[in-house]
Each structure stands twice: as structure tokens, then as C-alpha cells.
Amino acid sequence: MLVSPHRTRRPWTGRSEAPTPPAPAYDPECYLCPGNRRANDAINPDYAHTFVFDNDFPALLPDAGAERFEGGGLMVAQAEAGVCRVICFSPRHDLTLARMSVEEIGRVIAVWRDEYRALGAKADINSVQIFENRGDMMGASNPHPHCQVWATKSLTNEAAKELAAQDAHLREHGACLICDYLELERTAGERIVFENEHVTVLVPFWAVWPFETMVIPRRHSGTMDGLGEAESGALADTLRRIAIRYDNLFETPFPYSMGFHQAPTDGEPHPEWHVHAHFYPPLLRSATVRKFMVGFELLGTPQRDITPEAAAERLGALSETHYLDRGT
Ligand SMILES: [Zn+2]
Ligand SMILES: [Zn+2]
Ligand SMILES: [Zn+2]
């Protein structure tokens, strides 16, 4: 990782993204709004809070079979069985986590817990990835607040890397990697964005994206399902607050990919795993100027223009009143 804080002063004549216009509360063309027809002719129920369904265009199918390809010992491909679900956060087309109440986000967390538990209980599902892509810039096809769950037989690359690191740390030090890391960060303080009674939001030491953060429940648990009621409420509170701060940073609906890393669902106890969320936002210096992972970063090592400490300080100093809700 290379950090070059002097670089944000360079002139920018490259690509600027167009700001997104505000969405209406209901969109008759939206396939996620209540009562609307989806591409496969299913009609959405007139849901009041959250709504979950199997993705109509899934990247994974439950009956993928056991086909395997091997070429010269260097190329290996394996059929991957899995399930793709869609979770609408709200019937309101124009809401986002930043504009929802803690109680409403709490209902979303309850659905995340249910989905992880139900999908993870299936014999051929060992990994459950919950993620949200928000904004055109992240390739989100619809502004309606929603996330996806992709459940797979194989561990994803990121889960496999994190499993190996957490497992090695537990074996070497007899302690959880993320519990130990949290303690270091809370002692240093300089990369903490904010925290509440049970959850800490920080810019990780190794952050690659300019305003990347991690949301970490402080008590050790491998899953969201292992959190108590107060901890789930605290998680809802932190998700709302970091989403507001992100929107306030450049006074724009802030694009990001976010998701939870939870213990594999392979039937093993996984004492090494500590549940957390990552936010990966692409914006660098305004609502329209994004960071690209190209050139040296693609071919060499990630490089960042602002230090993680400066990013944490900027996010930490922001108001928690959403810019759209400020008095006129
Ligand atoms: Zn909608
Ligand atoms: Zn831990
Ligand atoms: Zn992770």
C-alpha cells in the first residue's frame, strides 16, 4: 500500500460523474416497488416494511450439478450451486439507510439474520454473502433501497482470505484477530470515526478506498445472529449514522458497495470468526470525482491519496443531520 497525500492537489481534468437526480417515493416502472410487476410477471405484494424474493435473474442456480473441468493442471473450473435473494429495505422507492429510522433498519437486520440462518442451514451452502450496491457509479440497476444475498457452496475469495488470517491469529495468539485489532485501534483512536455502546466504525489501517470503513460489533461473535437485541439495535444505529455521514460528506447520495463478512456456514463452530461489515465507496474529492483502481494499483500495489487518519477525521467531524433534512 502506497499513501500519497500530496497528490490530491494535482489538477483534475479527467472524468466527472453526473450527480444523480432525487428519486420519487413510488415509481410505477420500478420492479421493487410494492404492487408492481417484475420481469417474470410475478406481482410484488403490497409490503409495509421489508420484502424478500429469489432473484429473477440469478447469477447462481441451486441445481448447478457437479461438473468439473481441469486443463493441464493449471486451469480448474467447478460448477457452483447457490441461491441469490433480493431484500427490499422499505416500500419507499426514495429511501436509503441514511433516511430510514433506527427501528426500520432494525427490521432489515432481522431479515439479514433470518436469511443467513435459513440459507446457511442448507447442506450445500457454506458461505452467505449479504451485500448492497448503491448508486449508478457502483452499477446498481435500481435506486430502490435493496440488497442482495448470494449463498454459495464454495467459500468466496474474500471469505477464504479472512478465514485463513483469523484462523492463523487464533492459533498463534490464542485470541481473535479482530478483537485484538479493535483494541489497538481504540487505544490509538486516530482512525475511529465514531462508536456507540456496542459497535465501532473505523477507517481500517490498510484501507484502499479513500473513505473506506469497517463497522465492527465489539463483543466477539461470528455472526449477526449471535448479537443480542441491544447489540443489533446499536448496529442499526451505526449503519444509519455512517450512511448519513457519507451522504453529508459531499452532500450527495453517496455510492458504495457494503456487505457483511460472517462465519462460514459449513457446520463448523468457527471460534476465530468475528462478524463485521465493510463499506467500499469510490468517491474521492467531490460528488462527481471518483477514485479509479487502475495503472499502478491494478498492476502493482493499491495507492491512496488521503491518509486513513485524515479520512477518519473528516468523516468523524461531519454532522449526523442529513443534508436533505436540514431546516430551510
Ligand atoms: Zn421502487
Ligand atoms: Zn473477536
Ligand atoms: Zn471482512
JSON list of C-alpha atoms in Angstrom, two decimals, residues 166-177 180:
[
{"chain": "A", "resi": 166, "resn": "GLN", "atom": "CA", "xyz": [-8.31, -15.18, 11.56]},
{"chain": "A", "resi": 167, "resn": "ASP", "atom": "CA", "xyz": [-7.54, -18.87, 11.99]},
{"chain": "A", "resi": 168, "resn": "ALA", "atom": "CA", "xyz": [-3.75, -18.29, 11.97]},
{"chain": "A", "resi": 169, "resn": "HIS", "atom": "CA", "xyz": [-4.08, -15.48, 14.54]},
{"chain": "A", "resi": 170, "resn": "LEU", "atom": "CA", "xyz": [-6.20, -17.60, 16.86]},
{"chain": "A", "resi": 171, "resn": "ARG", "atom": "CA", "xyz": [-3.72, -20.47, 16.66]},
{"chain": "A", "resi": 172, "resn": "GLU", "atom": "CA", "xyz": [-0.66, -18.26, 17.19]},
{"chain": "A", "resi": 173, "resn": "HIS", "atom": "CA", "xyz": [-2.02, -15.89, 19.83]},
{"chain": "A", "resi": 174, "resn": "GLY", "atom": "CA", "xyz": [-4.98, -17.74, 21.35]},
{"chain": "A", "resi": 175, "resn": "ALA", "atom": "CA", "xyz": [-7.12, -14.66, 20.65]},
{"chain": "A", "resi": 176, "resn": "CYS", "atom": "CA", "xyz": [-9.42, -13.27, 17.97]},
{"chain": "A", "resi": 177, "resn": "LEU", "atom": "CA", "xyz": [-7.69, -11.21, 15.28]},
{"chain": "A", "resi": 180, "resn": "ASP", "atom": "CA", "xyz": [-7.08, -7.67, 19.09]}
]
